[in-house]
Coordinates of C-alpha atoms and ligand atoms in Angstrom, one line a residue:
X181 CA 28.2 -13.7 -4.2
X182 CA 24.5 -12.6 -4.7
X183 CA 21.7 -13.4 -2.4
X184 CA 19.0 -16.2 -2.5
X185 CA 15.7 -14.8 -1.6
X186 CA 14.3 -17.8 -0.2
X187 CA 10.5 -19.1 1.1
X188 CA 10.0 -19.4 4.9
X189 CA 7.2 -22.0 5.2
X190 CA 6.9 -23.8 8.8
X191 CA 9.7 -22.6 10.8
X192 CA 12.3 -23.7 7.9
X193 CA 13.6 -21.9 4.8
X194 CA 13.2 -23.5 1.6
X195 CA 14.7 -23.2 -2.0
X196 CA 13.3 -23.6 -5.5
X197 CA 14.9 -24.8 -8.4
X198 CA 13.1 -22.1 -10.9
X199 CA 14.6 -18.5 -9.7
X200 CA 14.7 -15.1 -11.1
X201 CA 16.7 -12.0 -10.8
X202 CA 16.4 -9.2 -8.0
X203 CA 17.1 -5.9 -10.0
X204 CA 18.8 -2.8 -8.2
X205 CA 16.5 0.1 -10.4
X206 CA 19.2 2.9 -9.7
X207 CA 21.6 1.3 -12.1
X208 CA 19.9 -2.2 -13.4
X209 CA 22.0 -4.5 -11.7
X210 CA 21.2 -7.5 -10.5
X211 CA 21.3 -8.1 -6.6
X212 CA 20.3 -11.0 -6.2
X213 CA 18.4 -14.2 -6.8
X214 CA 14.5 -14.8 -5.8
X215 CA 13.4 -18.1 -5.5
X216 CA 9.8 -18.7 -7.2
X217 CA 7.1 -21.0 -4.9
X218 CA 4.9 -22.7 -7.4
X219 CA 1.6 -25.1 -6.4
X220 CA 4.1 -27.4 -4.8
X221 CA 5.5 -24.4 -2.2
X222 CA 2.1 -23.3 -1.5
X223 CA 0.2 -26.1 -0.4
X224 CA 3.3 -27.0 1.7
X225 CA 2.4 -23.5 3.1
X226 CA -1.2 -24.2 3.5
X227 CA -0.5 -27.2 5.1
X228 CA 2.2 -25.2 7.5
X229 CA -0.6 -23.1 8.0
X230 CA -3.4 -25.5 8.8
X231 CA -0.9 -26.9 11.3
X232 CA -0.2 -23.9 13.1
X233 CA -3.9 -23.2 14.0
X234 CA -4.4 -26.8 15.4
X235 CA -1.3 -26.3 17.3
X236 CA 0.1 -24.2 19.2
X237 CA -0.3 -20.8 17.4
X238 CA -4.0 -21.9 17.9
X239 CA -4.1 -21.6 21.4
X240 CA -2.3 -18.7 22.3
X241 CA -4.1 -16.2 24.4
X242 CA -4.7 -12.9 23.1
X243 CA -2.3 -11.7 25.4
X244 CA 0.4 -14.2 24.4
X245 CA -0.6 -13.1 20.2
X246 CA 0.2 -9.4 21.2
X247 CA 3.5 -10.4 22.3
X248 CA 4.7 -12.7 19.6
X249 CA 3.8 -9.2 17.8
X250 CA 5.6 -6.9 19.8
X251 CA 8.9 -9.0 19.8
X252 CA 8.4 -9.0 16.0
X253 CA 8.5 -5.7 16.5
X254 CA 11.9 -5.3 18.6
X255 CA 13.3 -8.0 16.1
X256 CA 12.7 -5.1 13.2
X257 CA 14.5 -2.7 15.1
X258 CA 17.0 -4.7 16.4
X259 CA 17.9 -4.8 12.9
X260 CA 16.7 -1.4 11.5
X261 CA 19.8 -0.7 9.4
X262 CA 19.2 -4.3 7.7
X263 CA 15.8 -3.5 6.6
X264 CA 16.8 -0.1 5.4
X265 CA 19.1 -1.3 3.0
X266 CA 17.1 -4.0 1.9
X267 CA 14.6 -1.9 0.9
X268 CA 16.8 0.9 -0.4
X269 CA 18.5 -1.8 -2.5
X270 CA 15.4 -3.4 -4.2
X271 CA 13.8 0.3 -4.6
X272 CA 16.5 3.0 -5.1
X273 CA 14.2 5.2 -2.8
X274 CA 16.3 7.4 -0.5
X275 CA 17.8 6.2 2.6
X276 CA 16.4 8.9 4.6
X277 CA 12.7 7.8 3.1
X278 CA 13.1 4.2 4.4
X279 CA 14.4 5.1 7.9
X280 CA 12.1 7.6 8.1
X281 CA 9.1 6.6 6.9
X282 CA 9.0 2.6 5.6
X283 CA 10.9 0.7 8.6
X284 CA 9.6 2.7 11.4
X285 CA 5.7 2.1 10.2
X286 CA 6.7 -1.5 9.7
X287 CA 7.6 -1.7 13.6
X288 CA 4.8 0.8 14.3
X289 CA 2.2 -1.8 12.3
X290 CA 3.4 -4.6 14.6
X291 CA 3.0 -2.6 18.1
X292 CA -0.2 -0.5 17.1
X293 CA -2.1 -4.2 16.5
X294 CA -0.6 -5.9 19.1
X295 CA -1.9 -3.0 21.6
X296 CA -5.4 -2.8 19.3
X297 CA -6.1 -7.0 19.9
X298 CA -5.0 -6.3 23.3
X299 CA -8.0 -3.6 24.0
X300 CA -10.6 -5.5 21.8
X301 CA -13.9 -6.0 23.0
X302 CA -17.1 -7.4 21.6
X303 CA -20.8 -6.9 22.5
X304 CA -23.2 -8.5 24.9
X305 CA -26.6 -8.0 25.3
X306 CA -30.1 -9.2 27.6
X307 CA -32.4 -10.8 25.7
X308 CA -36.2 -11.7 27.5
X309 CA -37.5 -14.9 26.6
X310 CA -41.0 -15.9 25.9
X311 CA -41.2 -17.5 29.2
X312 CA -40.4 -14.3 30.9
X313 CA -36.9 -15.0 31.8
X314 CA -33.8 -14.2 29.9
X315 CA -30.6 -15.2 27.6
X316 CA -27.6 -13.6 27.0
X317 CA -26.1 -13.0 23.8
X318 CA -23.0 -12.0 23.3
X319 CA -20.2 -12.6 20.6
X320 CA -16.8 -13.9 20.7
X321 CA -13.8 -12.8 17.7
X322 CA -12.1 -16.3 16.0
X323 CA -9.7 -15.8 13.4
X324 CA -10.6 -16.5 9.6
X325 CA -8.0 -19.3 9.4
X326 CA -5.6 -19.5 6.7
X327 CA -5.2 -16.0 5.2
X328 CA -3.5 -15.0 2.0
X329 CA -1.7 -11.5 2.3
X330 CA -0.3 -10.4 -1.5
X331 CA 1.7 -6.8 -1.5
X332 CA 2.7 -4.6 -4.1
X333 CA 6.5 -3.4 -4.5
X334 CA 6.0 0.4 -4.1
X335 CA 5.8 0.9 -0.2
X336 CA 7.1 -3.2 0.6
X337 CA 7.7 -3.4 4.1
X338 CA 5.4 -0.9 5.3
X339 CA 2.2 -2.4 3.0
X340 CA 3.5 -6.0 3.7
X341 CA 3.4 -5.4 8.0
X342 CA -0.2 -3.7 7.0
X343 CA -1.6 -7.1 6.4
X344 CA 0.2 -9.6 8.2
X345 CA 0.4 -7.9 11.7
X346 CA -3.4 -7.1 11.9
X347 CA -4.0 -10.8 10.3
X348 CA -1.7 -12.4 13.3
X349 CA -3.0 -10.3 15.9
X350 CA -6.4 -11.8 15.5
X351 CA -5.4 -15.1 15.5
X352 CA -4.9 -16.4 11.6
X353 CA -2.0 -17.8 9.8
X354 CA -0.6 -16.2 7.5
X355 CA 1.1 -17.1 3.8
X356 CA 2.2 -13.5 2.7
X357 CA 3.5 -12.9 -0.9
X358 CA 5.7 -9.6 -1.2
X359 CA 5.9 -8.1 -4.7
X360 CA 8.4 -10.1 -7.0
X361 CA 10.6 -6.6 -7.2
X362 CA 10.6 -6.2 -3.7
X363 CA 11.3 -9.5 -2.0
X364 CA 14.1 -8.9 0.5
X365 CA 12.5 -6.9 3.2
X366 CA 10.1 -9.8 4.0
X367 CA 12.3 -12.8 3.7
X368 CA 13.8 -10.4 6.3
X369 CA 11.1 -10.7 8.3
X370 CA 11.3 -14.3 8.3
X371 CA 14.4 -14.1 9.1
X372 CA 13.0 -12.2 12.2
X373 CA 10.2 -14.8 12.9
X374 CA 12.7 -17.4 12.9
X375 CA 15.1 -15.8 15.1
X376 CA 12.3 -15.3 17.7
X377 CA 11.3 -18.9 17.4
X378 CA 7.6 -17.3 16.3
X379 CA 5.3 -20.5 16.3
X380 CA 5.8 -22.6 13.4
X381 CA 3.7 -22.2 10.5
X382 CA 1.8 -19.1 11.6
X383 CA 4.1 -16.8 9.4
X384 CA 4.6 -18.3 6.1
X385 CA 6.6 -16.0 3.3
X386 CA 6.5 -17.1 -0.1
X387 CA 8.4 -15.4 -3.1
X388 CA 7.7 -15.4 -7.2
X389 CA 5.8 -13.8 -9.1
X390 CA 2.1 -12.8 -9.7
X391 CA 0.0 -13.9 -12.5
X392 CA 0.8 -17.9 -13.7
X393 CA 2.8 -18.1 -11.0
X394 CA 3.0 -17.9 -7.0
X395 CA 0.3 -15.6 -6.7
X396 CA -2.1 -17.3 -8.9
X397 CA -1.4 -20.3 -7.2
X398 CA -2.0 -19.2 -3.8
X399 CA -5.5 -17.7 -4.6
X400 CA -6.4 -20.6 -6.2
X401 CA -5.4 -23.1 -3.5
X402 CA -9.0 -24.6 -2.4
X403 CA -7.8 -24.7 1.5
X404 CA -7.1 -20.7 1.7
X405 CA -10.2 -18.9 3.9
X406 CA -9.4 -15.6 2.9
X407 CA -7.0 -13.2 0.7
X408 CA -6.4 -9.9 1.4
X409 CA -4.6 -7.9 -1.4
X410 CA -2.8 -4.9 -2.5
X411 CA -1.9 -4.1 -5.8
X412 CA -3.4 -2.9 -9.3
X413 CA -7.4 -2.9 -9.8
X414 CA -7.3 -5.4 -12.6
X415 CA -5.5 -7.5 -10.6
X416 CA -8.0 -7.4 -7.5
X417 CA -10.5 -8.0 -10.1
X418 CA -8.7 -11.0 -11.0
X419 CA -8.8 -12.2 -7.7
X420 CA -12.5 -11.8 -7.0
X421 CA -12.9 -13.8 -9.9
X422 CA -10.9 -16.3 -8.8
X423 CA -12.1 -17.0 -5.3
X424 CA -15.5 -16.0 -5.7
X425 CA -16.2 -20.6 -6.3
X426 CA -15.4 -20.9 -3.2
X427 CA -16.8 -17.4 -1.8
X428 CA -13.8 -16.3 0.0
X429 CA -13.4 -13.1 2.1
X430 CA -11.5 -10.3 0.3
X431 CA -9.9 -7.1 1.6
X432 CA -8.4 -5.3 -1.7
X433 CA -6.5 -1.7 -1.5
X434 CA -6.3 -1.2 -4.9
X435 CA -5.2 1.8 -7.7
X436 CA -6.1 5.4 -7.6
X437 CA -6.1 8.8 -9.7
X438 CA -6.5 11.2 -6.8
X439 CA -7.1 14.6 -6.9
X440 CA -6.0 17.8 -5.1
X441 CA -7.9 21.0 -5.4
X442 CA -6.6 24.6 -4.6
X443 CA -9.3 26.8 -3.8
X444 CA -8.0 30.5 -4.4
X445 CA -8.3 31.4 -0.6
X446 CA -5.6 28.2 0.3
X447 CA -2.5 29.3 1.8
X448 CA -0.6 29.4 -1.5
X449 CA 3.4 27.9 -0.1
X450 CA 1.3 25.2 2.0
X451 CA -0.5 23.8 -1.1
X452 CA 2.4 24.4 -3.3
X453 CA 4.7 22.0 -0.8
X454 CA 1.4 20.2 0.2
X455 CA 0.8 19.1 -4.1
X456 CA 4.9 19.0 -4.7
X457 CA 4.8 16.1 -2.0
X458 CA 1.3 13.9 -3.1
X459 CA 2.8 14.2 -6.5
X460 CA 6.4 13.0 -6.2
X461 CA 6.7 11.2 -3.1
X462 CA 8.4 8.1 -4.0
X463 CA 8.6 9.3 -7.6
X464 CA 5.2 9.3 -7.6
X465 CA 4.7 5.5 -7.2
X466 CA 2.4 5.6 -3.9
X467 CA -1.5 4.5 -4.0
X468 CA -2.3 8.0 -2.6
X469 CA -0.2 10.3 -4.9
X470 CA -1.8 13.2 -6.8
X471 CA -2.4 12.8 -10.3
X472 CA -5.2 15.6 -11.2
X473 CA -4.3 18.8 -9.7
X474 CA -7.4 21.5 -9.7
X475 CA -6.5 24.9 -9.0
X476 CA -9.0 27.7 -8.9
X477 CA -8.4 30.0 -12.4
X478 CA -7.6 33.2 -10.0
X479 CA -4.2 31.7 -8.9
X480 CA -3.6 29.2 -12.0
X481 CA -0.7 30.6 -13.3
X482 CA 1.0 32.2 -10.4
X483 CA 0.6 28.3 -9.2
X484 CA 1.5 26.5 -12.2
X485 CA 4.9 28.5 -12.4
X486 CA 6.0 27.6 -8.1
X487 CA 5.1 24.3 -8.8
X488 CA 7.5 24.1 -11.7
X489 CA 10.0 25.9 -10.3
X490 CA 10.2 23.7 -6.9
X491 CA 10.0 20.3 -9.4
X492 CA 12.7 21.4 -11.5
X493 CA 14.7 21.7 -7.7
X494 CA 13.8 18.4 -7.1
X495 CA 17.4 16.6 -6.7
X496 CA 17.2 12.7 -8.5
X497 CA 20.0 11.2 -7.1
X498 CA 21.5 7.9 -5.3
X499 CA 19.9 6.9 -1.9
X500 CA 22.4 7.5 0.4
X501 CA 22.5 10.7 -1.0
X502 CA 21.4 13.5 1.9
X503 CA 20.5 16.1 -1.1
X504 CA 19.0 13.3 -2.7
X505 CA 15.1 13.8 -3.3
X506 CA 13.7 11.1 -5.5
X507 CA 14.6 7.7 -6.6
X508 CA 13.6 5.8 -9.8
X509 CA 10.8 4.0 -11.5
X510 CA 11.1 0.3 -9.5
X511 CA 11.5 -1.4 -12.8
X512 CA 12.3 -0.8 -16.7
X513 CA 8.9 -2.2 -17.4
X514 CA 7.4 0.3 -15.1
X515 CA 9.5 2.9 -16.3
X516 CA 8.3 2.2 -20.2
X517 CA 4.8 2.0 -18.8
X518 CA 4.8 5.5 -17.1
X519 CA 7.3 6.8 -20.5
X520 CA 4.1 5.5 -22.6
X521 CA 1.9 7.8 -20.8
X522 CA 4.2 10.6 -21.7
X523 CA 4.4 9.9 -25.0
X524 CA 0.2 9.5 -25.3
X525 CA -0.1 12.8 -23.1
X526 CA 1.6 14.7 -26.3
X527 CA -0.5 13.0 -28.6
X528 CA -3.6 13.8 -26.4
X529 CA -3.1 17.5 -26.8
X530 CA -0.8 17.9 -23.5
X531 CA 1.5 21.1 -23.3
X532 CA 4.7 19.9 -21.1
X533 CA 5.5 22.9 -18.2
X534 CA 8.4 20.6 -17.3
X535 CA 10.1 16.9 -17.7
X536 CA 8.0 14.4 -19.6
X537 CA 11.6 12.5 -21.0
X538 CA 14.4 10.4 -19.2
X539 CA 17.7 12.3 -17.6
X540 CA 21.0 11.6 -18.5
X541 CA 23.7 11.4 -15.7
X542 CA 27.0 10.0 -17.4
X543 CA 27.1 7.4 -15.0
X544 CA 26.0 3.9 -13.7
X545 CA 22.3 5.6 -13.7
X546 CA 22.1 5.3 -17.4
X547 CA 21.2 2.0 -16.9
X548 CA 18.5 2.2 -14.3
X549 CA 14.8 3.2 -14.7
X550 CA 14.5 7.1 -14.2
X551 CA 12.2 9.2 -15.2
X552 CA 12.1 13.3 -14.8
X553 CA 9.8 14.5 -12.6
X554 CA 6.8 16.1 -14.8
X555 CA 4.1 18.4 -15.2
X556 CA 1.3 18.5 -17.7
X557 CA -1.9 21.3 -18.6
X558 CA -4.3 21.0 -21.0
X559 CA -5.7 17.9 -21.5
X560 CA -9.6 17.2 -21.8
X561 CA -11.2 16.0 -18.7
X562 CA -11.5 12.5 -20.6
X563 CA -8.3 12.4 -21.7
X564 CA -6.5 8.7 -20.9
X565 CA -3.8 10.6 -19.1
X566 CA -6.6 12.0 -16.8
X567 CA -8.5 8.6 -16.2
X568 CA -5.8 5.9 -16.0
X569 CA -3.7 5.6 -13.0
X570 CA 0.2 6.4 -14.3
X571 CA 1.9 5.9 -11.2
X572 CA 4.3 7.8 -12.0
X573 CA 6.0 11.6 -11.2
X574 CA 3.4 13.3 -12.8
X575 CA 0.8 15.5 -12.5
X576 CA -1.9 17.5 -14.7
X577 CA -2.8 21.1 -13.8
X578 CA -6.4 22.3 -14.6
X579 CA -8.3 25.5 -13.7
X580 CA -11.9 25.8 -12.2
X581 CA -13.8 28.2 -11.7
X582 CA -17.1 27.3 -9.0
X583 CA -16.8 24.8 -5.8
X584 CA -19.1 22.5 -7.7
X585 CA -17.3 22.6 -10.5
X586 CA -14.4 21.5 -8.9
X587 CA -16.1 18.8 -6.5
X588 CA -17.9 17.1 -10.1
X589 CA -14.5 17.2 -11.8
X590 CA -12.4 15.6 -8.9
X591 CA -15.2 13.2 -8.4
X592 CA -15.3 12.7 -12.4
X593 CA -13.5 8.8 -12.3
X594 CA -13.5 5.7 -11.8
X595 CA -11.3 5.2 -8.7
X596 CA -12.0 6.7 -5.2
X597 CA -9.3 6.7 -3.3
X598 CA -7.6 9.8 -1.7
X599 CA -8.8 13.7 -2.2
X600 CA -6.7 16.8 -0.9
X601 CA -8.1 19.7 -0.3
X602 CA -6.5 23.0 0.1
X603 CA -8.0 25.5 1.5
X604 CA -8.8 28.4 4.7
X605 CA -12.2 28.6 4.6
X606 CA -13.3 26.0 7.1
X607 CA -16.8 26.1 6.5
X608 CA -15.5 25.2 2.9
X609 CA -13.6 22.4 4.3
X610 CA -16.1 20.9 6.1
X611 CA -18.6 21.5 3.0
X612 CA -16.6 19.8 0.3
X613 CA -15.2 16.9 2.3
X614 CA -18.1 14.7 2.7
X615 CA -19.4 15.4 -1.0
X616 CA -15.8 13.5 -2.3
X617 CA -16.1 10.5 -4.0
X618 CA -12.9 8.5 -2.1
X619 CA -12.6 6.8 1.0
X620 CA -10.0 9.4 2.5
X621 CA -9.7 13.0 1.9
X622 CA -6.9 15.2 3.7
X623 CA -7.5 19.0 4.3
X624 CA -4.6 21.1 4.0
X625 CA -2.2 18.1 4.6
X626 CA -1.6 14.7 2.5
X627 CA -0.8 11.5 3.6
X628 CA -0.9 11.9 7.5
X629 CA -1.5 8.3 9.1
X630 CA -3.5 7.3 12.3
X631 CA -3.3 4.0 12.3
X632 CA -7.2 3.7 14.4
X633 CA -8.8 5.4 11.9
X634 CA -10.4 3.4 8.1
X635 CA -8.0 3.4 5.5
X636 CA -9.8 2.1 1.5
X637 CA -11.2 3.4 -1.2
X638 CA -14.3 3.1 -3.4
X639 CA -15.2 1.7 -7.1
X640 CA -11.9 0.7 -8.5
X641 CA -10.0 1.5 -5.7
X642 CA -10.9 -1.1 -3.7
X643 CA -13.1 -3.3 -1.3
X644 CA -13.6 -2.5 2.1
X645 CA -11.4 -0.8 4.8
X646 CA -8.6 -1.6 6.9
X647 CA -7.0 0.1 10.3
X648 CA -8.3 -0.1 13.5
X649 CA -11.3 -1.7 14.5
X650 CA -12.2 -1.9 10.6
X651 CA -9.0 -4.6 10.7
X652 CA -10.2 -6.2 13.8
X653 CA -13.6 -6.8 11.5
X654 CA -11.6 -7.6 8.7
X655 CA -9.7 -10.6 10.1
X656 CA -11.6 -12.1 12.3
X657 CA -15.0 -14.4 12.5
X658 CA -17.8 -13.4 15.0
X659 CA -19.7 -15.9 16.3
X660 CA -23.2 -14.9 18.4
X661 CA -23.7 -17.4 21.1
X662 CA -27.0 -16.7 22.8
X663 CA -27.2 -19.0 26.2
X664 CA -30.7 -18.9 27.8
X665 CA -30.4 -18.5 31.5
Ligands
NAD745 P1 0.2 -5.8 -9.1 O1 -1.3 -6.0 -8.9 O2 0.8 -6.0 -10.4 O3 1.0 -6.7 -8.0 C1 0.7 -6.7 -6.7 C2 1.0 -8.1 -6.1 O4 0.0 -9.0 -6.7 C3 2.3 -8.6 -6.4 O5 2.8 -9.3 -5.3 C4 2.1 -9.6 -7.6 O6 3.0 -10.6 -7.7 C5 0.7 -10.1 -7.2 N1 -0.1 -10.6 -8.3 C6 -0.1 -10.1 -9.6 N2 -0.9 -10.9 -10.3 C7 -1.5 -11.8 -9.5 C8 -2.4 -12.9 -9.7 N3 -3.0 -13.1 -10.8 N4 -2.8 -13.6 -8.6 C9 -2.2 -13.3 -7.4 N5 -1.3 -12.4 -7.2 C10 -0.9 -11.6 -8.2 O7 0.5 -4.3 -8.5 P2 1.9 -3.6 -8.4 O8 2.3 -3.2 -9.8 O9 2.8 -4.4 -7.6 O10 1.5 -2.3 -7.5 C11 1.1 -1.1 -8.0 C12 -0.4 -1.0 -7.8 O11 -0.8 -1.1 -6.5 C13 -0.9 0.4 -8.2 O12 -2.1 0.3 -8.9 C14 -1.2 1.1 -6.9 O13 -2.1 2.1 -6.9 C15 -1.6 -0.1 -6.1 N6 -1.5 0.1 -4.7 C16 -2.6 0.4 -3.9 C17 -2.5 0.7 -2.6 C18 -3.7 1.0 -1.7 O14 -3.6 1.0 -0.5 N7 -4.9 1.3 -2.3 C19 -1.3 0.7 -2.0 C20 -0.2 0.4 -2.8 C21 -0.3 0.2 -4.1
6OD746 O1 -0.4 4.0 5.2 C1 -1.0 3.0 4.9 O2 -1.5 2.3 5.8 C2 -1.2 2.5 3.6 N1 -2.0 1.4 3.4 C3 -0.7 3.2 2.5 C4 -0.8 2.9 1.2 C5 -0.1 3.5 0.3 C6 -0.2 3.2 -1.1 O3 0.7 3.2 -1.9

């Protein structure tokens, strides 16, 4: 029997009549069935929600809030192995990814904002009066109210706990929408809440799908006070459109086309490992990956031939798989998406080092959504493989020759989300950083996490920043009360 992916609004899990299939991408079949919330569900929600902040979600202390969080928390690792599989089932990423890096940052999201509410303070300050005397004014946090949290499917768990646990920490309910591909690690999570007895209607999970559907209907609900969102650019657009009526709050992590640059003095195996990793972790289908490799013209070639010898190593296998190092596309219309690239990369001019087709493996395989890992050189700086995000295994190689030259061409698009730079020269490092048109850059390293510090990009990459006290600012109201004294 396959399972029903239901919603969790209140403290109750509820079915709809209009479902849709949950998709295994390593060999296309189908694991289940995902129930699909339409205006109906989601005012239900709303109402849950409105509920919970009148009651007694509302007036918990912060101290009480942090532990509701940290026994969400124990509940995910109470049943780690659960939410392994669940996302190793909807993803085909490897086990060793999702116990390694996905579940464990799920429980860390929970514990780091429970501690971060905990330790929040705000600011006070002596004000004279005209009378000669004085006032205080000082400011007090409230949540925003009923907060919409929509995730993508390519990180689910992790990405989904990115939003909600800051959102709860600081007081809001929640009605949280993972990706239609990637439902069953956060009906999970419900699972958890309700386990826990987590105050009704503070943690609402909804499933279905985005546009017409769920997702439309949950930004367009009139009672919502705030959506924050990660997922495509034109679909953050989409939703500034559609809240700005009622001129909601928006937090949006959104798409990228990141570069890495290899200055000629960088430690050549680091950056070769360093660019191998920020190109195909997770098949390449992670917000941060690199898509537009710059490599200084002295050690072009020597680079472009390690890099394609370690990605022709690359092992794609099944999940459980120790040897296994990549997983598939999450879903045959991703996998024709990123395919189309491949195909418009040729016609662009695009000389193939390696990949660029789908592998045969004489098995079940043959009917998921695999791609080979790739490599490209030669495309025109404008070249739509060089300006659209792919989100896919695949990067393009390009020489420069100058640091400026190198800084313009990185910073030559219209997203801004995560640089790499690779290099010895620390003076260089500390030059080239700040003149980088992204919201993160990572020196001689990718995609290493402190959860205090502002996570966002710029331009198409999104709206704002989240992580630490940027999340605290994020998801809460401040009031200024100023009391004459
Ligand atoms: P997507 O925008 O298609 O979907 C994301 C979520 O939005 C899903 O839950 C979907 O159901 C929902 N959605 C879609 N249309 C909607 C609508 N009209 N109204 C409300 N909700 C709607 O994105 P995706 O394909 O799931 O994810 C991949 C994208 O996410 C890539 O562009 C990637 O770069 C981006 N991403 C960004 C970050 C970041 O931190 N910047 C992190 C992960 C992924
Ligand atoms: O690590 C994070 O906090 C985060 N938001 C990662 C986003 C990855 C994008 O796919």
């Amino acid at each position: 029997m396959t399972k029903l992916i239901q919603h969790y609004i209140g403290d109750r899990f509820i079915q709809s009549a209009k479902r849709f299939a949950n998709i295994n991408p390593v060999d296309g079949s189908i694991i289940g069935e995902i129930c699909e919330a339409g205006t109906e569900e989601v005012d239900l929600a709303v109402k849950a929600a409105r509920a919970a902040l009148a009651g007694e979600w509302g007036r918990c202390s912060v101290a009480q809030r942090a532990d509701w969080l940290q026994r969400l928390a124990a509940g995910i690792e109470q049943h780690f192995d659960a939410f392994v599989q669940a996302e190793v089932r909807d993803t085909g990423r490897t086990v060793h990814q999702a116990r390694t890096l996905d579940v464990p940052r799920a429980i860390a999201n929970f514990r780091f904002f429970a501690d971060m509410v905990r330790h929040a303070h705000t600011e006070c300050f002596e004000t004279t009066t005209a009378d000669g005397g004085r006032a205080l004014n000082y400011t007090v946090r409230k949540p925003l109210g009923v907060v919409v949290a929509i995730s993508p499917w390519n990180l689910p768990i992790l990405l989904f706990s990115w939003k909600v646990a800051p959102a709860l920490a600081l007081g809001n309910a929640v009605i949280a929408k993972p990706s239609e591909e990637t439902p069953s690690s956060a009906f999970l999570l419900a699972q958890v809440a309700h386990e826990i007895g987590f105050p009704a209607g503070a943690f609402n999970v909804l499933h279905g799908l985005g546009g017409n559907s769920t997702g439309q209907a949950m930004i367009s609900h009139a009672d919502i006070d705030a959506v924050t969102f990660t997922g495509a650019s034109s679909t953050g657009a989409h939703i500034m459109k559609t809240v700005a009526d009622d001129v909601r709050d928006v937090s949006f992590e959104l798409g990228g086309k990141n570069a890495a640059i290899i200055f000629e003095d960088a430690d050549f195996e680091a950056a070769i490992k360093g660019v191998l990793a920020s190109t195909f972790t997770n098949s390449g289908q992670v917000c941060l990956c690199t898509e537009r490799v710059l490599v200084h013209r002295s050690i072009f070639d020597r680079f472009v031939s390690a890099l394609k010898a370690q990605t022709e190593a690359l092992v794609l296998g099944l999940p459980e798989d120790p040897a296994t190092d990549i997983g598939p596309m999450i879903s045959q219309k991703h996998q024709a998406k990123v395919l189309s690239y491949f195909q418009l990369a040729r016609e662009e001019g695009a000389t193939v080092v390696t990949g660029g087709d789908v592998p045969s493996f004489g098995d079940a395989r043959d009917q998921g959504f695999w791609v080979r890992p790739s490599i490209w050189t030669g495309l025109p700086d404008d070249a739509r493989c060089l300006r659209e995000e792919i989100f896919g295994p695949v990067c393009h190689i390009a020489a420069f020759d100058t640091e400026d030259e190198a800084i313009d061409r990185a910073n030559d698009s219209d997203y801004g989300l995560a640089t790499a730079i690779w290099t010895r020269d620390v003076s260089r490092a500390h030059r080239v950083s700040p003149r980088m048109r992204s919201g993160l850059v990572w020196v001689n390293t990718w995609y290493l996490r402190d959860l205090r510090t502002p996570f966002g990009g710029v331009r198409r990459s999104g709206i704002g920043r989240e992580g630490g006290r940027y999340s605290l600012d994020f998801y809460s109201e401040i009031t200024n009360i100023c009391v004459k004294v």
